[in-house]
Coordinates of C-alpha atoms in Angstrom, one line a residue:
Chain A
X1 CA 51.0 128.3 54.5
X2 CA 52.9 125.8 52.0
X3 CA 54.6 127.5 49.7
X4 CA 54.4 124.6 47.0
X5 CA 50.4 123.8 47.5
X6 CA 49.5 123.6 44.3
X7 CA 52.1 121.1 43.2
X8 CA 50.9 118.7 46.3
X9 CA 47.3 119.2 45.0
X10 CA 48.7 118.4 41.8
X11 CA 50.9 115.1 43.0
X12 CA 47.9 114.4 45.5
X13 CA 45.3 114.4 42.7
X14 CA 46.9 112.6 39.8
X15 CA 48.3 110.6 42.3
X16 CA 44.8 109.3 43.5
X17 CA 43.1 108.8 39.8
X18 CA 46.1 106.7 38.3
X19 CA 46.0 104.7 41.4
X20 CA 42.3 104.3 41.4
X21 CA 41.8 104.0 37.4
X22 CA 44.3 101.3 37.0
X23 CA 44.1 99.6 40.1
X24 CA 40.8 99.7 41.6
X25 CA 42.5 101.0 44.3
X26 CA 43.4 105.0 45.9
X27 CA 46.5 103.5 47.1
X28 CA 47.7 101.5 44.5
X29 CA 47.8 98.8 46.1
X30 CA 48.0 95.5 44.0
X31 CA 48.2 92.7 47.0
X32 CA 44.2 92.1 48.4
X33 CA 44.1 93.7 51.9
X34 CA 40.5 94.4 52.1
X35 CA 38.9 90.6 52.5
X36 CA 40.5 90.2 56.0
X37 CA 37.7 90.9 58.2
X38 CA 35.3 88.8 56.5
X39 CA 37.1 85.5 57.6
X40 CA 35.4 82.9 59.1
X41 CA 32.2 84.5 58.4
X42 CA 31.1 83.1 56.0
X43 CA 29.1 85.4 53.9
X44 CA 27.7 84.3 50.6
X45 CA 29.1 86.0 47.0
X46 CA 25.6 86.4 46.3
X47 CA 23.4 87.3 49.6
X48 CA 21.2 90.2 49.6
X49 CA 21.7 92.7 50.5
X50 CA 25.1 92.6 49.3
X51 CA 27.4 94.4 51.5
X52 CA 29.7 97.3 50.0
X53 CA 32.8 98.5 52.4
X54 CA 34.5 100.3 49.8
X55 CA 37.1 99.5 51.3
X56 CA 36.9 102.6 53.4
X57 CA 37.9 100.6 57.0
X58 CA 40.4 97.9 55.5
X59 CA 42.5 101.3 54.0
X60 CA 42.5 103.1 58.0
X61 CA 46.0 102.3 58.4
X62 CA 47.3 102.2 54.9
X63 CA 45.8 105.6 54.5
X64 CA 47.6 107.2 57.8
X65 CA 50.9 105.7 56.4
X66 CA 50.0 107.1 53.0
X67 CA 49.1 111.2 54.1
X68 CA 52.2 110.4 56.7
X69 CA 54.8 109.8 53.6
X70 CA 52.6 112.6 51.2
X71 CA 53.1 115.1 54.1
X72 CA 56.6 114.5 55.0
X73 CA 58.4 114.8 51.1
X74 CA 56.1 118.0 50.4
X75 CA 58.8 120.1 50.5
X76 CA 60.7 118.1 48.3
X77 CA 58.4 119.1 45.2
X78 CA 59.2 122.7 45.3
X79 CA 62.2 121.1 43.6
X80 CA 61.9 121.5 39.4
X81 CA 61.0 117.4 38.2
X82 CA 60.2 116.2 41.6
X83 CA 56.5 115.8 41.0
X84 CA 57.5 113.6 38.1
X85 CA 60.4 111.7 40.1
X86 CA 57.8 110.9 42.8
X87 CA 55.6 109.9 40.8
X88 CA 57.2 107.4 39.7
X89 CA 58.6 106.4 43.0
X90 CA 55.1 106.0 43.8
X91 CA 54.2 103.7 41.2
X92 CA 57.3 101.6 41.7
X93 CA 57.7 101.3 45.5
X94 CA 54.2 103.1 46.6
X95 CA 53.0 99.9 48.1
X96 CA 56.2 98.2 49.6
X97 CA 57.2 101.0 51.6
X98 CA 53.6 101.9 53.3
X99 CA 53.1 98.4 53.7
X100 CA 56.2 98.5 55.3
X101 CA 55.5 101.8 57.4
X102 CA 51.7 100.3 58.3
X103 CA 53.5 96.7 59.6
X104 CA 50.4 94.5 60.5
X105 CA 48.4 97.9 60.8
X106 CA 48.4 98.3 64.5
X107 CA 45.3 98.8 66.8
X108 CA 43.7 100.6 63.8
X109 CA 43.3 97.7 61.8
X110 CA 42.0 95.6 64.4
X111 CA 39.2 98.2 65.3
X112 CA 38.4 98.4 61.4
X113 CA 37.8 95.2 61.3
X114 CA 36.0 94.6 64.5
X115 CA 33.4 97.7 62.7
X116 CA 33.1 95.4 60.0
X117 CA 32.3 92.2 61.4
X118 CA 30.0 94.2 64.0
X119 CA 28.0 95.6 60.2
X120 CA 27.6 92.5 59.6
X121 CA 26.2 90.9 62.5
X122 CA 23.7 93.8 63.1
X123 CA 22.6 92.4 59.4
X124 CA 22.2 89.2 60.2
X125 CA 20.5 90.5 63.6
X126 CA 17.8 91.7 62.2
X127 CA 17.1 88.7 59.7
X128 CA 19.1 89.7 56.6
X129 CA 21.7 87.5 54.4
X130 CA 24.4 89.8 53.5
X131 CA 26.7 88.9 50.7
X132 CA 29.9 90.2 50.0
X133 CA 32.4 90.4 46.8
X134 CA 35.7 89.9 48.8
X135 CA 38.3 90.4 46.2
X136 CA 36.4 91.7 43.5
X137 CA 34.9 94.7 45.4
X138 CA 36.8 97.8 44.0
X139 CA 36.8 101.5 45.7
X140 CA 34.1 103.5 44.9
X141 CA 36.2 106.7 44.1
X142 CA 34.5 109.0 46.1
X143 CA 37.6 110.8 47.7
X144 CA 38.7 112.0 43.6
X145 CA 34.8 113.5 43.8
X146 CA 35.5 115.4 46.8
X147 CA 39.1 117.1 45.2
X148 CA 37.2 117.8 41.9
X149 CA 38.4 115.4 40.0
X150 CA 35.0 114.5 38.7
X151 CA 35.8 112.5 35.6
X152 CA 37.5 109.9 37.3
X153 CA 35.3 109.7 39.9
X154 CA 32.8 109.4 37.4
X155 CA 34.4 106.7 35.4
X156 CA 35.2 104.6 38.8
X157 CA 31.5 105.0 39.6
X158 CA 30.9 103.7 36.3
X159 CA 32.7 100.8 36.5
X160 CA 30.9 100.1 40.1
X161 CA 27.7 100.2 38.9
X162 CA 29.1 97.8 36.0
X163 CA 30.4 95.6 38.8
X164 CA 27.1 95.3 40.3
X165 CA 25.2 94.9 37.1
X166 CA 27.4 92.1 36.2
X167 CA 26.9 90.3 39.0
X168 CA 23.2 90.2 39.5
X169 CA 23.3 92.2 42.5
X170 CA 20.6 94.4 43.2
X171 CA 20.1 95.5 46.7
X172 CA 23.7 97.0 48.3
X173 CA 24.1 98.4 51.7
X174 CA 27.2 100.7 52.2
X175 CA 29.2 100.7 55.8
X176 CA 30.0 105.0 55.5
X177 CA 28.5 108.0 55.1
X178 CA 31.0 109.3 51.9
X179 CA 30.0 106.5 50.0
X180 CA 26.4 106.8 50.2
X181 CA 26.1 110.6 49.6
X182 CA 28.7 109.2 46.9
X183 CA 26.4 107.1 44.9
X184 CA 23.3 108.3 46.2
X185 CA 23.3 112.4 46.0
X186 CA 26.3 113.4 43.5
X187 CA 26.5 110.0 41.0
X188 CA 22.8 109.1 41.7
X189 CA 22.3 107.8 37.8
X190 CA 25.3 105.5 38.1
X191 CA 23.0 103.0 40.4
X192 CA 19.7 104.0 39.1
X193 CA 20.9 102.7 35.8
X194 CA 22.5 99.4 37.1
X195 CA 18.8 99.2 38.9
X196 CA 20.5 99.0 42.4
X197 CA 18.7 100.2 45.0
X198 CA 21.1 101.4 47.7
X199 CA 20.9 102.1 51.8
X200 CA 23.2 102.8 54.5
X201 CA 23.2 100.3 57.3
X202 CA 22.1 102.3 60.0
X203 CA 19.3 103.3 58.1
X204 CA 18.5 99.2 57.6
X205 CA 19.2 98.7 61.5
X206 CA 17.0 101.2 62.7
X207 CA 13.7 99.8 60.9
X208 CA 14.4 96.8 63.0
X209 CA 16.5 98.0 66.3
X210 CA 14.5 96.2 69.1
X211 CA 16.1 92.9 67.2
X212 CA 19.5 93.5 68.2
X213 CA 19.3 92.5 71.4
X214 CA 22.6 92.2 73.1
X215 CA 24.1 88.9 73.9
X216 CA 27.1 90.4 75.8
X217 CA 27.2 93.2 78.2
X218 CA 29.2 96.0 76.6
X219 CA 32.1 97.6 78.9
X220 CA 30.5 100.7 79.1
X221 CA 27.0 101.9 80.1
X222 CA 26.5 105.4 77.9
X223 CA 28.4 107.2 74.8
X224 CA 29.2 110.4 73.5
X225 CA 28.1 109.9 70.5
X226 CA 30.1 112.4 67.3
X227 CA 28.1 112.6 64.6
X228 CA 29.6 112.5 60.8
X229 CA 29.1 115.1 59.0
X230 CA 28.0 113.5 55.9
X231 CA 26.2 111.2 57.8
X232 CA 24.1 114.2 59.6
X233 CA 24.1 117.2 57.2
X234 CA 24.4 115.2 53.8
X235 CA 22.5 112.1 54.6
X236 CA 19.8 113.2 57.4
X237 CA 20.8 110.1 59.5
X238 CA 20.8 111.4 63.3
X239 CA 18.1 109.5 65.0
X240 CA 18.8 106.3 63.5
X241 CA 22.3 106.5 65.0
X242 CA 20.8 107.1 68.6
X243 CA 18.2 104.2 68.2
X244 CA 20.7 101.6 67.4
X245 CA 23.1 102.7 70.3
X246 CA 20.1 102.6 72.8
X247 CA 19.2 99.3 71.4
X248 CA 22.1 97.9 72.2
X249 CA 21.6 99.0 75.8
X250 CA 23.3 102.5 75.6
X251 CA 22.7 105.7 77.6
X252 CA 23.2 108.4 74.5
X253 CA 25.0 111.9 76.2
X254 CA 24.9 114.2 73.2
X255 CA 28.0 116.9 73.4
X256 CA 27.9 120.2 72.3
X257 CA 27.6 120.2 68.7
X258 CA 25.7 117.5 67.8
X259 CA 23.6 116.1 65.4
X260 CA 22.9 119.0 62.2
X261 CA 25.1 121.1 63.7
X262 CA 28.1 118.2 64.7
X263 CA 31.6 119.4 64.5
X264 CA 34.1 118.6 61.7
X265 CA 36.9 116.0 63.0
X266 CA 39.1 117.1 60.3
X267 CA 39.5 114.1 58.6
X268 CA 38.8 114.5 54.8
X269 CA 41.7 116.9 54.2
X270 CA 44.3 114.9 56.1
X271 CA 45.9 113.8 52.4
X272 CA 47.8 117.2 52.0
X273 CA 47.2 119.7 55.0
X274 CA 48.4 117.2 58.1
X275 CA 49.1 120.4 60.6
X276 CA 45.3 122.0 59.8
X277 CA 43.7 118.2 59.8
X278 CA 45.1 117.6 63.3
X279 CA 44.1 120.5 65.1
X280 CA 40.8 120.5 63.7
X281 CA 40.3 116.9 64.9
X282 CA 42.3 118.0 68.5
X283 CA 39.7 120.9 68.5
X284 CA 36.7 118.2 68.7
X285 CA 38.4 115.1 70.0
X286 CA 38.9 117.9 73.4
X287 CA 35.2 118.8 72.9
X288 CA 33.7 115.3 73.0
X289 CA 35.7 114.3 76.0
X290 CA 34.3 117.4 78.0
X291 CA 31.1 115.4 77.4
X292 CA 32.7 112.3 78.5
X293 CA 35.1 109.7 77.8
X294 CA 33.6 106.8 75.5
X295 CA 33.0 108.5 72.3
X296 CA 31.1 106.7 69.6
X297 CA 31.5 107.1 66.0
X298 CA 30.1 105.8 62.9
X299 CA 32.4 106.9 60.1
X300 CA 36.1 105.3 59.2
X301 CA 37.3 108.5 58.9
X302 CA 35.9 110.0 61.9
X303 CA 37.2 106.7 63.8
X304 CA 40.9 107.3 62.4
X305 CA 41.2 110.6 63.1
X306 CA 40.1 111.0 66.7
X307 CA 41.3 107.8 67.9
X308 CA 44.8 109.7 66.9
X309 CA 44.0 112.4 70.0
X310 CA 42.3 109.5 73.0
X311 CA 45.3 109.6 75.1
X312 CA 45.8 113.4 74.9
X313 CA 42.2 114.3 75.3
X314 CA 41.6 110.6 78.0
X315 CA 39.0 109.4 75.9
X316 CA 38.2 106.1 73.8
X317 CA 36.8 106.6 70.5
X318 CA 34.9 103.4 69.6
X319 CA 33.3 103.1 65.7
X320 CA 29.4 101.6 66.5
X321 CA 30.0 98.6 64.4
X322 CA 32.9 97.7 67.1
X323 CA 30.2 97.9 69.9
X324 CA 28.1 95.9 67.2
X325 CA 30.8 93.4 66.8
X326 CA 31.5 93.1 70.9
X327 CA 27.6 92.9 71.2
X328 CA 26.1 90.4 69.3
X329 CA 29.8 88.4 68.6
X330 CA 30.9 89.0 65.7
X331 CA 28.1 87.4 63.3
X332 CA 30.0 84.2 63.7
X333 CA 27.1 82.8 65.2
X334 CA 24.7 83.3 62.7
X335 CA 27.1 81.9 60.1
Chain B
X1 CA 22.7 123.4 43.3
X2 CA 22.3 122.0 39.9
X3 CA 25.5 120.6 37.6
X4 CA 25.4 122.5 35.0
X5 CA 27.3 122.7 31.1
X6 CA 28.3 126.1 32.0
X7 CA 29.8 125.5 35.6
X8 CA 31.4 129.1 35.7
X9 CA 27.8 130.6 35.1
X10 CA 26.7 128.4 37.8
X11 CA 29.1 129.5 40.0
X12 CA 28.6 133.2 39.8
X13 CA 25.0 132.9 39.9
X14 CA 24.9 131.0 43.3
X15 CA 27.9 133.3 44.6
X16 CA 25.3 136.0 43.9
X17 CA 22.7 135.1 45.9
X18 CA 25.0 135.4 49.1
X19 CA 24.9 138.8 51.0
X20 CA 28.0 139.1 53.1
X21 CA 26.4 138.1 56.5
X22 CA 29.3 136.7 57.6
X23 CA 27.5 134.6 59.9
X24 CA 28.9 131.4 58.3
X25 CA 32.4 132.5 59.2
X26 CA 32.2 131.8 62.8
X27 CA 30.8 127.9 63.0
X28 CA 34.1 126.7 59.9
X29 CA 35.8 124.7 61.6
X30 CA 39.4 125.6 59.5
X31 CA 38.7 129.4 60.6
X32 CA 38.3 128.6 64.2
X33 CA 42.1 126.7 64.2
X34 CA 43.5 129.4 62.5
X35 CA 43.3 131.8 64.3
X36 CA 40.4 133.5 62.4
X37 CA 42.0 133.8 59.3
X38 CA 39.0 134.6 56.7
X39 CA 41.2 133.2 53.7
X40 CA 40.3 129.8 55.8
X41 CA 36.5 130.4 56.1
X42 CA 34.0 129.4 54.2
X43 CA 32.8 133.1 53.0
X44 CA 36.7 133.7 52.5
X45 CA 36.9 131.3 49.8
X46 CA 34.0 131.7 48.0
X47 CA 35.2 134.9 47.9
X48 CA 38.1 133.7 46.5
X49 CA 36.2 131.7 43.9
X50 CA 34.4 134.7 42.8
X51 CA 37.5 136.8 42.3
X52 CA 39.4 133.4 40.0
X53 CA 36.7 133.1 37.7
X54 CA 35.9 136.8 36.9
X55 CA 39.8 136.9 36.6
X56 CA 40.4 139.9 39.6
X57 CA 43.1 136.9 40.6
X58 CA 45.2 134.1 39.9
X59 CA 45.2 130.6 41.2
X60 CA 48.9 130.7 43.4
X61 CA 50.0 128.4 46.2
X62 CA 48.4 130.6 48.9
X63 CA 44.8 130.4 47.0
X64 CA 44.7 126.5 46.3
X65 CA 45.6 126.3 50.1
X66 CA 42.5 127.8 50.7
X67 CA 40.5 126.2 48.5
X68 CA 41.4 123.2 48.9
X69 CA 41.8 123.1 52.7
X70 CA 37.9 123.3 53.3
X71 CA 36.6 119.9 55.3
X72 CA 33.4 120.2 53.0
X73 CA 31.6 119.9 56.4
X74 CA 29.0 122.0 55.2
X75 CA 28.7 123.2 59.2
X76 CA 28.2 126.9 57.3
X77 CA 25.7 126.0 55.0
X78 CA 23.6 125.0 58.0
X79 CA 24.0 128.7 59.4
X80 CA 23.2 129.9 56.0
X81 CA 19.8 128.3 56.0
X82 CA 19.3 130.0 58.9
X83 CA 19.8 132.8 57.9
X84 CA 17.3 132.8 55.1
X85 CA 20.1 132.3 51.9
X86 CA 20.3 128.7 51.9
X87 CA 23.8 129.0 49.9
X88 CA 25.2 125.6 48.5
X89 CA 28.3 126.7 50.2
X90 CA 30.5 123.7 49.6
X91 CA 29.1 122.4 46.6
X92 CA 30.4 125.5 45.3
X93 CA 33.8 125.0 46.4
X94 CA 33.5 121.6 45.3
X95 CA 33.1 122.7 41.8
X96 CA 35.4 125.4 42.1
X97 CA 37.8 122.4 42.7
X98 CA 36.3 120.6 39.8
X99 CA 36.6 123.5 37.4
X100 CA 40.6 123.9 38.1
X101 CA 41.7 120.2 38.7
X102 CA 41.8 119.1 34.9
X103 CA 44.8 121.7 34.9
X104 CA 46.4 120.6 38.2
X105 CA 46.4 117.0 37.3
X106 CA 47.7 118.2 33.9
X107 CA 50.5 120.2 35.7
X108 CA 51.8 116.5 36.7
X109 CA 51.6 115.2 34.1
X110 CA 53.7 118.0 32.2
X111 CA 56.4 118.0 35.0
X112 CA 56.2 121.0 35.9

């Protein structure tokens, strides 16, 4: 066990509301990095429902970079004023040097974005208008919620539901599970008041699956499918998952564990206990493959954290929105 | 589990309701990789919880590992259901987390 835990705790949790407090941002990250995948699609600032990432996908390989560098100077604040020395090596150079470690993001960022674009498409698929805030859509602060840190996450849920308020929007649909049990189950009067109804988007393509016909053949002709366990156990969406892979012409194979009872992939504690995160997400990236070798996922950090394991366990861990995007193409169509 | 303005009274009074089954231990995911070390289970650290806030022990290194190395899967609360409890497992850990972080954050801050 570390023998300096509470100080990462520490670094890792005031590290995470100063970040997301002044910035908007967990990382810290000034420069915009989260508008990418919306090029060329041209969706409207105000189209309804208007579609919240959260940022969750664009951060997949920042965020890798980010518990990389957290994980590998640990030991270094056992050392009396480290906390405070990284700290502010953090605020002065945070963003540079993961940049810098992330280069253009790698394969990662390419999936991320091909689960966004794939969201959005399924949208339009089944007759909607989604809008999107591109540079003014802040994080929502769910991952200082899930460390305790309740007033900040409180405060950043605030300042969303502000956001939202302020810009006339009043439908949102939300591209992953934390972020809906976010806003939905632990900060549920943050919306209520701002009169925003919210949904996930499964939940929106399910009502309408036989509309999302496939106009490409995908490369593969059944899934294991991983549930999320927020998406399963907190938000109750299991079928919906299911109806939307079959629609698009999928054989489901459910492997053991599955559905209310999925397995964790180890994901949400990657940001200080790297060792403990990766064999947890070993343990069910081997477990899926025994079922078969094209996994499907529909949670950023379910897709970042078995992807890490596909060539040691021979499988291909795909995020649905990516099957969306290969699908239906992209939603450049529709534009 | 309801928030409440007394979250340590809330705390104890959930930890109550839970009977030592032990049937949650089994499906947590950070016991199973551990080589079934309780500390890492989910009734291992709300046993832990229960001990820091009636003061039988103090928050060290080895402790916030444990607490704050649960996935918040809630896998065991699922078994717990079964079982007939129905124990908001990791909500409770989640505001166990919530109860100490103003201090860690503080600790920071302070330069300790």
């Amino acid at each position: 066990m570390a023998s300096n835990t509470r100080r990462v705790i520490s670094q890792a949790l005031s590290t995470l509301q100063r970040n997301t407090l002044s910035t908007g941002d967990p990382l810290g990250f000034n420069q915009v990095y989260w508008t990418d995948w919306s090029q060329g699609l041209s969706l409207p600032k105000d189209g309804s429902p208007c579609m919240y990432t959260g940022r969750m996908y664009q951060m997949l390989p920042y965020a890798g970079q980010a518990a990389k560098l957290a994980n590998r100077y640990q030991g270094l604040l056992a050392c009396p004023g480290m906390s405070q020395i990284m700290s502010w090596g953090n605020r002065v150079a945070g963003e540079k040097t993961i940049r810098r470690m992330a280069g253009t993001g790698g394969e990662i960022a390419t999936r991320a974005q091909s689960a966004l674009r794939g969201i959005s498409a399924g949208l339009r698929a089944i007759g909607l208008e989604p809008g999107y805030l591109y540079d003014a859509e802040p994080y929502s602060g769910v991952l200082l919620h899930e460390l305790g840190a309740d007033p900040g996450a409180r405060t950043q849920a605030g300042r969303l539901g502000a956001l939202f308020q302020s810009k006339g929007v009043s439908e949102v649909v939300a591209v992953d599970p934390h972020t809906v049990h976010f806003l939905r189950d632990d900060f549920p009067e943050v919306l209520e008041g701002a009169g925003v109804k919210l949904s996930h988007y499964l939940e929106l393509l399910a009502s309408e699956a036989e509309r999302l016909a496939p106009k490409t053949a995908l490369p593969m002709k059944e899934v294991v499918v991983h549930d999320s366990c927020v998406m399963a156990r907190h938000l109750g969406i299991v079928e919906q998952t299911r109806q939307v892979a079959e629609a698009l012409g999928l054989r489901v194979i459910e492997p053991p564990n599955h559905g209310q009872d999925t397995a964790c992939c180890g994901g949400p504690i990657e940001y200080g206990f790297e060792e403990l995160c990766a064999e947890v997400s070993l343990m069910r990236a081997r477990e899926l493959a025994g079922a078969g070798s094209q996994v499907m996922v529909t949670c950023p950090i379910c897709l970042l954290n078995l992807s890490r394991h596909e060539r040691e366990a021979g499988l291909r861990v795909w995020d649905l929105g990516e099957l969306l995007d290969l699908a239906l193409g992209g939603g450049k169509d529709a534009a | 589990m309801k928030l409440s303005p007394d979250p340590k009274k809330a705390l104890l009074t959930e930890l109550n309701k839970c009977r030592a089954c032990r049937f949650c231990v089994d499906v947590c995911p950070t016991y199973q990789v551990s080589g079934g070390l309780e500390a890492l289970s989910s009734f291992g650290r709300i046993q832990i919880i229960r001990h820091l806030l009636t003061g039988m022990l103090e928050l060290d290194d080895s402790l916030s590992y444990a607490l704050y190395s649960c996935l918040q899967c809630r896998r065991c609360e699922n078994t717990c259901k079964a079982k007939g409890q129905a124990l908001d497992i990791c909500q409770i850990i989640q505001q166990a987390r919530a109860y100490l972080a103003p201090d860690y954050a503080k600790e920071v801050a302070d330069g300790v």
